[in-house]
Amino acid sequence: VGFGVYATGSGDATITVQHCFDIDATAATQWFDHIDVSAGVTVSGASPIDGNYAYPVSNIRMNLTAVSGSPTAHFVVLQTGV
């Protein structure tokens, strides 16, 4: 699974990409930060970021932790064979 994160508009967004191993994620689910896109990564139109998962996980999410200006954050996930 590959993913990309970028922001459009003015400003930038601080994000974390996370995953879990619970099939049905709930409020009690333990989320793990992606090793390369952990807390405090800032994305903008000029500085997107990408990564991948080489092992199976149940859920993937982008956690938006801060914004500067008025950006729109985009999280794109692609899986082969689907």
CSV table of N, CA and C in Angstrom, one decimal:
chain,number,residue,atom,x,y,z
A,1,VAL,N,0.9,-1.2,0.0
A,1,VAL,CA,0.0,0.0,0.0
A,1,VAL,C,0.9,1.2,0.0
A,2,GLY,N,0.7,2.1,-0.9
A,2,GLY,CA,1.4,3.4,-1.0
A,2,GLY,C,0.5,4.5,-0.6
A,3,PHE,N,1.0,5.6,0.0
A,3,PHE,CA,0.2,6.7,0.3
A,3,PHE,C,1.0,8.0,0.1
A,4,GLY,N,0.2,9.1,-0.1
A,4,GLY,CA,0.8,10.4,-0.3
A,4,GLY,C,0.0,11.4,0.5
A,5,VAL,N,0.6,12.4,1.0
A,5,VAL,CA,0.0,13.5,1.8
A,5,VAL,C,0.5,14.8,1.2
A,6,TYR,N,-0.5,15.7,1.0
A,6,TYR,CA,-0.1,17.0,0.5
A,6,TYR,C,-1.2,18.0,0.9
A,7,ALA,N,-0.9,19.3,0.8
A,7,ALA,CA,-1.9,20.3,1.2
A,7,ALA,C,-2.0,21.3,0.0
A,8,THR,N,-3.2,21.8,-0.2
A,8,THR,CA,-3.5,22.8,-1.1
A,8,THR,C,-4.0,24.0,-0.4
A,9,GLY,N,-4.0,25.1,-1.1
A,9,GLY,CA,-4.5,26.4,-0.5
A,9,GLY,C,-3.3,27.1,0.2
A,10,SER,N,-3.6,28.1,1.0
A,10,SER,CA,-2.5,28.8,1.6
A,10,SER,C,-2.2,28.3,3.0
A,11,GLY,N,-0.9,28.1,3.3
A,11,GLY,CA,-0.6,27.6,4.6
A,11,GLY,C,-0.1,26.2,4.5
A,12,ASP,N,0.1,25.5,5.7
A,12,ASP,CA,0.5,24.2,5.7
A,12,ASP,C,-0.2,23.4,6.8
A,13,ALA,N,0.0,22.1,6.8
A,13,ALA,CA,-0.7,21.2,7.8
A,13,ALA,C,0.4,20.4,8.5
A,14,THR,N,0.2,20.2,9.8
A,14,THR,CA,1.1,19.2,10.5
A,14,THR,C,0.3,18.0,10.7
A,15,ILE,N,0.9,16.8,10.3
A,15,ILE,CA,0.1,15.6,10.3
A,15,ILE,C,1.0,14.4,10.9
A,16,THR,N,0.3,13.3,11.1
A,16,THR,CA,0.9,12.1,11.5
A,16,THR,C,0.1,11.0,10.7
A,17,VAL,N,0.8,10.1,10.0
A,17,VAL,CA,0.1,8.9,9.4
A,17,VAL,C,0.2,7.8,10.4
A,18,GLN,N,-0.9,7.1,10.7
A,18,GLN,CA,-1.0,6.1,11.7
A,18,GLN,C,-1.7,4.9,11.2
A,19,HIS,N,-1.4,3.7,11.8
A,19,HIS,CA,-2.1,2.5,11.5
A,19,HIS,C,-2.4,1.7,12.7
A,20,CYS,N,-3.3,0.7,12.6
A,20,CYS,CA,-3.7,-0.1,13.7
A,20,CYS,C,-3.9,-1.6,13.1
A,21,PHE,N,-4.0,-2.5,14.0
A,21,PHE,CA,-4.2,-3.9,13.7
A,21,PHE,C,-5.6,-4.4,14.0
A,22,ASP,N,-6.4,-3.5,14.6
A,22,ASP,CA,-7.8,-3.9,14.9
A,22,ASP,C,-8.7,-3.8,13.6
A,23,ILE,N,-9.4,-4.9,13.3
A,23,ILE,CA,-10.3,-4.8,12.1
A,23,ILE,C,-11.4,-3.8,12.3
A,24,ASP,N,-12.0,-3.7,13.4
A,24,ASP,CA,-13.0,-2.7,13.7
A,24,ASP,C,-12.4,-1.6,14.7
A,25,ALA,N,-11.9,-0.6,14.1
A,25,ALA,CA,-11.3,0.5,15.0
A,25,ALA,C,-12.3,1.2,15.8
A,26,THR,N,-12.0,1.3,17.1
A,26,THR,CA,-12.9,2.0,18.0
A,26,THR,C,-12.2,3.1,18.7
A,27,ALA,N,-12.8,3.8,19.6
A,27,ALA,CA,-12.1,4.8,20.4
A,27,ALA,C,-11.0,4.2,21.3
A,28,ALA,N,-11.1,2.9,21.6
A,28,ALA,CA,-10.1,2.3,22.4
A,28,ALA,C,-9.0,1.7,21.6
A,29,THR,N,-9.0,1.8,20.3
A,29,THR,CA,-8.0,1.2,19.4
A,29,THR,C,-6.6,1.8,19.7
A,30,GLN,N,-5.6,1.0,19.7
A,30,GLN,CA,-4.2,1.5,19.8
A,30,GLN,C,-3.7,1.8,18.4
A,31,TRP,N,-3.4,3.1,18.2
A,31,TRP,CA,-2.8,3.5,16.9
A,31,TRP,C,-1.3,3.6,17.0
A,32,PHE,N,-0.6,3.3,15.9
A,32,PHE,CA,0.8,3.3,15.9
A,32,PHE,C,1.2,4.4,14.8
A,33,ASP,N,2.2,5.2,15.1
A,33,ASP,CA,2.7,6.2,14.1
A,33,ASP,C,3.5,5.4,13.0
A,34,HIS,N,3.3,5.9,11.8
A,34,HIS,CA,4.2,5.4,10.7
A,34,HIS,C,5.6,5.8,11.0
A,35,ILE,N,6.6,4.9,10.8
A,35,ILE,CA,8.0,5.2,11.2
A,35,ILE,C,8.5,6.4,10.5
A,36,ASP,N,8.1,6.7,9.2
A,36,ASP,CA,8.7,7.8,8.5
A,36,ASP,C,7.8,9.0,8.5
A,37,VAL,N,6.6,8.9,8.8
A,37,VAL,CA,5.7,10.0,8.8
A,37,VAL,C,5.0,10.1,10.2
A,38,SER,N,5.9,10.4,11.2
A,38,SER,CA,5.4,10.5,12.6
A,38,SER,C,5.1,11.9,13.0
A,39,ALA,N,4.7,12.1,14.2
A,39,ALA,CA,4.2,13.4,14.7
A,39,ALA,C,5.1,14.5,14.3
A,40,GLY,N,4.5,15.6,13.9
A,40,GLY,CA,5.2,16.8,13.6
A,40,GLY,C,5.7,17.0,12.2
A,41,VAL,N,5.3,16.1,11.2
A,41,VAL,CA,5.6,16.3,9.8
A,41,VAL,C,4.7,17.4,9.2
A,42,THR,N,5.3,18.4,8.6
A,42,THR,CA,4.5,19.4,8.0
A,42,THR,C,4.5,19.3,6.5
A,43,VAL,N,3.3,19.4,5.9
A,43,VAL,CA,3.1,19.3,4.5
A,43,VAL,C,2.5,20.6,3.9
A,44,SER,N,2.8,20.9,2.7
A,44,SER,CA,2.3,22.0,2.0
A,44,SER,C,2.3,21.7,0.5
A,45,GLY,N,1.8,22.6,-0.3
A,45,GLY,CA,1.9,22.4,-1.7
A,45,GLY,C,3.3,22.2,-2.2
A,46,ALA,N,4.2,22.9,-1.6
A,46,ALA,CA,5.6,22.8,-2.0
A,46,ALA,C,6.4,21.6,-1.4
A,47,SER,N,5.8,21.0,-0.3
A,47,SER,CA,6.5,19.9,0.3
A,47,SER,C,5.6,18.8,0.7
A,48,PRO,N,5.2,18.0,-0.3
A,48,PRO,CA,4.3,16.8,0.0
A,48,PRO,C,5.2,15.7,0.6
A,49,ILE,N,4.6,14.6,1.1
A,49,ILE,CA,5.3,13.5,1.6
A,49,ILE,C,4.7,12.2,1.2
A,50,ASP,N,5.4,11.2,1.0
A,50,ASP,CA,4.8,9.9,0.7
A,50,ASP,C,5.5,8.8,1.5
A,51,GLY,N,4.9,7.6,1.4
A,51,GLY,CA,5.4,6.4,2.1
A,51,GLY,C,4.7,5.2,1.7
A,52,ASN,N,4.9,4.1,2.4
A,52,ASN,CA,4.3,2.8,2.0
A,52,ASN,C,4.2,1.9,3.3
A,53,TYR,N,3.4,0.9,3.1
A,53,TYR,CA,3.3,-0.2,4.1
A,53,TYR,C,3.6,-1.4,3.4
A,54,ALA,N,4.7,-2.1,3.8
A,54,ALA,CA,5.1,-3.4,3.2
A,54,ALA,C,4.6,-4.6,3.9
A,55,TYR,N,3.8,-4.4,5.0
A,55,TYR,CA,3.3,-5.4,5.7
A,55,TYR,C,1.8,-5.1,6.0
A,56,PRO,N,1.0,-6.1,6.2
A,56,PRO,CA,-0.5,-5.9,6.4
A,56,PRO,C,-0.9,-5.1,7.7
A,57,VAL,N,-1.7,-4.1,7.5
A,57,VAL,CA,-2.3,-3.5,8.7
A,57,VAL,C,-3.8,-3.4,8.4
A,58,SER,N,-4.6,-3.2,9.4
A,58,SER,CA,-6.1,-3.2,9.2
A,58,SER,C,-6.6,-1.8,8.8
A,59,ASN,N,-6.1,-0.8,9.4
A,59,ASN,CA,-6.6,0.6,9.1
A,59,ASN,C,-5.4,1.5,9.0
A,60,ILE,N,-5.6,2.6,8.2
A,60,ILE,CA,-4.6,3.6,8.0
A,60,ILE,C,-5.4,4.9,8.1
A,61,ARG,N,-4.8,5.9,8.8
A,61,ARG,CA,-5.4,7.2,8.9
A,61,ARG,C,-4.4,8.3,8.9
A,62,MET,N,-4.8,9.5,8.5
A,62,MET,CA,-4.0,10.7,8.7
A,62,MET,C,-4.6,11.5,9.9
A,63,ASN,N,-3.7,11.8,10.8
A,63,ASN,CA,-4.2,12.5,12.0
A,63,ASN,C,-3.6,14.0,11.8
A,64,LEU,N,-4.5,14.9,11.7
A,64,LEU,CA,-4.2,16.3,11.5
A,64,LEU,C,-4.0,16.9,12.9
A,65,THR,N,-2.8,17.4,13.2
A,65,THR,CA,-2.6,17.9,14.5
A,65,THR,C,-2.5,19.4,14.6
A,66,ALA,N,-2.2,20.1,13.5
A,66,ALA,CA,-2.1,21.6,13.5
A,66,ALA,C,-2.2,22.1,12.1
A,67,VAL,N,-2.7,23.3,12.0
A,67,VAL,CA,-2.7,24.0,10.7
A,67,VAL,C,-2.2,25.4,10.8
A,68,SER,N,-1.6,25.9,9.7
A,68,SER,CA,-1.2,27.3,9.7
A,68,SER,C,-1.8,27.9,8.4
A,69,GLY,N,-2.5,28.9,8.5
A,69,GLY,CA,-3.2,29.5,7.4
A,69,GLY,C,-4.5,28.8,7.1
A,70,SER,N,-4.9,28.5,5.9
A,70,SER,CA,-6.1,27.8,5.6
A,70,SER,C,-5.9,26.7,4.5
A,71,PRO,N,-5.1,25.7,4.8
A,71,PRO,CA,-4.8,24.7,3.8
A,71,PRO,C,-5.9,23.6,3.8
A,72,THR,N,-6.0,22.8,2.8
A,72,THR,CA,-6.8,21.6,2.7
A,72,THR,C,-5.8,20.5,2.6
A,73,ALA,N,-5.8,19.5,3.6
A,73,ALA,CA,-4.9,18.4,3.6
A,73,ALA,C,-5.5,17.3,2.8
A,74,HIS,N,-4.7,16.6,2.0
A,74,HIS,CA,-5.2,15.5,1.2
A,74,HIS,C,-4.4,14.2,1.6
A,75,PHE,N,-5.1,13.1,1.7
A,75,PHE,CA,-4.5,11.8,2.1
A,75,PHE,C,-4.9,10.8,1.0
A,76,VAL,N,-4.0,10.3,0.2
A,76,VAL,CA,-4.3,9.4,-0.9
A,76,VAL,C,-3.6,8.1,-0.6
A,77,VAL,N,-4.4,7.0,-0.7
A,77,VAL,CA,-3.9,5.6,-0.4
A,77,VAL,C,-4.2,4.8,-1.6
A,78,LEU,N,-3.2,4.1,-2.1
A,78,LEU,CA,-3.4,3.2,-3.3
A,78,LEU,C,-2.9,1.8,-2.9
A,79,GLN,N,-3.7,0.8,-3.3
A,79,GLN,CA,-3.3,-0.6,-3.1
A,79,GLN,C,-3.3,-1.3,-4.4
A,80,THR,N,-2.3,-2.1,-4.7
A,80,THR,CA,-2.2,-2.8,-6.0
A,80,THR,C,-3.2,-4.0,-6.0
A,81,GLY,N,-3.6,-4.3,-7.2
A,81,GLY,CA,-4.5,-5.4,-7.3
A,81,GLY,C,-6.0,-5.2,-7.0
A,82,VAL,N,-6.3,-3.9,-6.7
A,82,VAL,CA,-7.7,-3.6,-6.3
A,82,VAL,C,-8.3,-2.8,-7.4
